[in-house]
Amino acid sequence: MKLRYLGTAAAEGIPGLFCNCKVCQNALKVRGKEIKTRSQALVDDRILIDFPPDTYMHVLNYGLDLREINHCIITHSHFDHLFVNDFWCRLEGIAHGVSEEPMHIFLTESGYRKAEQEYGANVDGARLKFHKIRPFEPFMIEDYRITPIAANHDKKADPVIFAIERGGKAMLYANDTGILPDESWEYLKKMDVTFDFVSLDCTGMLLTGWRNGHMDLGTNKEFFEKLCQMGRCDGKTVVYVNHFSHNGLATHEQLVVEAAKYGFGVSFDGLEVEI
């Protein structure tokens, strides 16, 4: 498997639209890896993770061909991960020459209700098919086994993280979560899998005490150590931190230095990781 990070920021992006903090000033000056769009990733060029407002920018920046991508899994219903309006662009009369296969979008309850409000009868149409998923109920996309696991984030958004398995490889994509609820740790403990790759929310970057809703680098260390203790990770597991906010008060360059002390990599827009 491979994972490509298309966007790596929290809801406001880096730089923020109206912000004049030092992190945002630095991003505008240095650009490159310091510029971070809203979080989205792509598995094996086949499965999108999340659909933010910056999806159009990702199409332009990376040559992403959404006409040929027929599956999208959504972590939760906040707008920066589910910009449901833009799926309208795939409907009949708007998009031409697209795959005859509908785009299948997998969402938890809150996201599904948003889709129903927006698309009505088209929620299960010829161009779009929205599927309701639930925590701890695995489902298949082609030969990928996807397991939604309850996250520690805004409960109204019905958040999940995803374990993704295929061909003897496994990854855990875990952003927009703090330290997991007990039921999720219990579920992970019982899973028969060792993750080759883990991506962790690091919205708070170098700050401390971020345990609910989001995490910081120190909490990432605790999260990973707990995965190792229960046998879900080992010395070969590759870990990257992801989903950054300027409120974390660190530049990309500064975070790289600190994350390396834990053996963690730092994601950036466009990074591709072989798993």
XYZ file of C-alpha atoms in Angstrom, residues 149-258:
110
model
C -12.963 2.978 15.264
C -14.636 5.516 17.549
C -12.533 8.660 18.004
C -12.279 11.214 20.818
C -13.544 14.333 19.079
C -16.775 16.330 18.803
C -19.487 13.722 19.489
C -21.999 15.596 17.332
C -19.787 14.869 14.311
C -19.771 11.076 14.959
C -15.973 10.860 14.529
C -14.014 7.751 13.658
C -10.459 6.848 12.767
C -9.712 4.111 10.235
C -7.753 0.884 10.262
C -7.090 -0.067 6.631
C -5.823 -3.536 5.670
C -4.908 -5.067 2.345
C -2.540 -7.780 1.147
C -0.889 -8.350 4.494
C -0.283 -4.626 5.089
C -2.120 -2.432 7.603
C -2.278 1.242 8.484
C -4.038 3.294 11.147
C -5.157 6.741 9.988
C -5.975 8.637 13.159
C -6.564 12.337 13.036
C -9.207 14.504 14.634
C -8.949 12.478 17.799
C -7.443 12.786 21.239
C -6.564 9.778 23.374
C -9.126 7.164 22.388
C -12.136 6.196 24.507
C -11.835 2.938 26.456
C -14.098 1.016 24.066
C -11.757 1.815 21.174
C -8.664 0.681 23.060
C -10.473 -2.535 23.962
C -11.389 -3.092 20.328
C -7.826 -2.436 19.170
C -6.490 -4.806 21.800
C -8.568 -7.621 20.304
C -7.651 -6.919 16.685
C -5.383 -9.446 15.014
C -3.174 -6.933 13.237
C 0.200 -5.220 13.524
C 0.166 -1.797 11.921
C 2.950 -1.120 9.431
C 2.094 2.585 9.375
C 0.371 4.948 11.790
C -0.678 8.545 11.116
C -1.518 10.559 14.249
C -3.299 13.863 14.851
C -0.811 16.517 16.009
C -2.924 19.663 15.944
C -1.262 21.000 19.114
C 2.250 20.346 17.794
C 4.770 21.365 20.500
C 2.199 22.490 23.067
C 1.254 20.162 25.914
C -1.936 18.791 27.425
C -3.841 18.182 24.180
C -5.647 14.915 25.053
C -9.272 15.534 24.062
C -10.420 16.269 20.536
C -6.870 16.610 19.227
C -3.332 15.711 20.283
C 0.111 17.227 20.578
C 3.496 15.604 19.980
C 3.858 14.396 23.568
C 0.391 12.832 23.497
C 1.299 11.192 20.175
C 4.157 9.455 21.976
C 1.760 8.194 24.656
C -0.733 7.016 22.005
C 1.927 5.115 20.078
C 3.392 3.538 23.199
C -0.041 2.227 24.136
C -0.430 0.677 20.679
C 2.940 -1.011 21.149
C 2.024 -2.311 24.605
C -1.032 -4.080 23.214
C 0.900 -5.508 20.274
C -0.687 -3.412 17.542
C 2.652 -1.765 16.673
C 6.269 -2.849 16.904
C 9.780 -1.636 16.171
C 9.107 -1.716 12.437
C 6.013 0.502 12.538
C 6.489 3.813 10.738
C 4.789 6.765 12.447
C 3.967 10.162 10.961
C 2.255 13.063 12.675
C -0.377 14.983 10.738
C -3.214 17.569 10.883
C -1.517 20.757 12.041
C -2.801 24.085 13.292
C -0.996 27.405 13.519
C -2.372 27.409 17.081
C 0.294 24.790 17.796
C 2.812 27.661 17.533
C 5.483 25.730 15.612
C 6.725 25.828 12.057
C 7.095 22.669 9.990
C 10.863 22.931 10.324
C 10.693 23.197 14.116
C 8.304 20.255 14.381
C 10.542 18.043 12.233
C 13.400 18.521 14.704
C 11.272 17.676 17.747
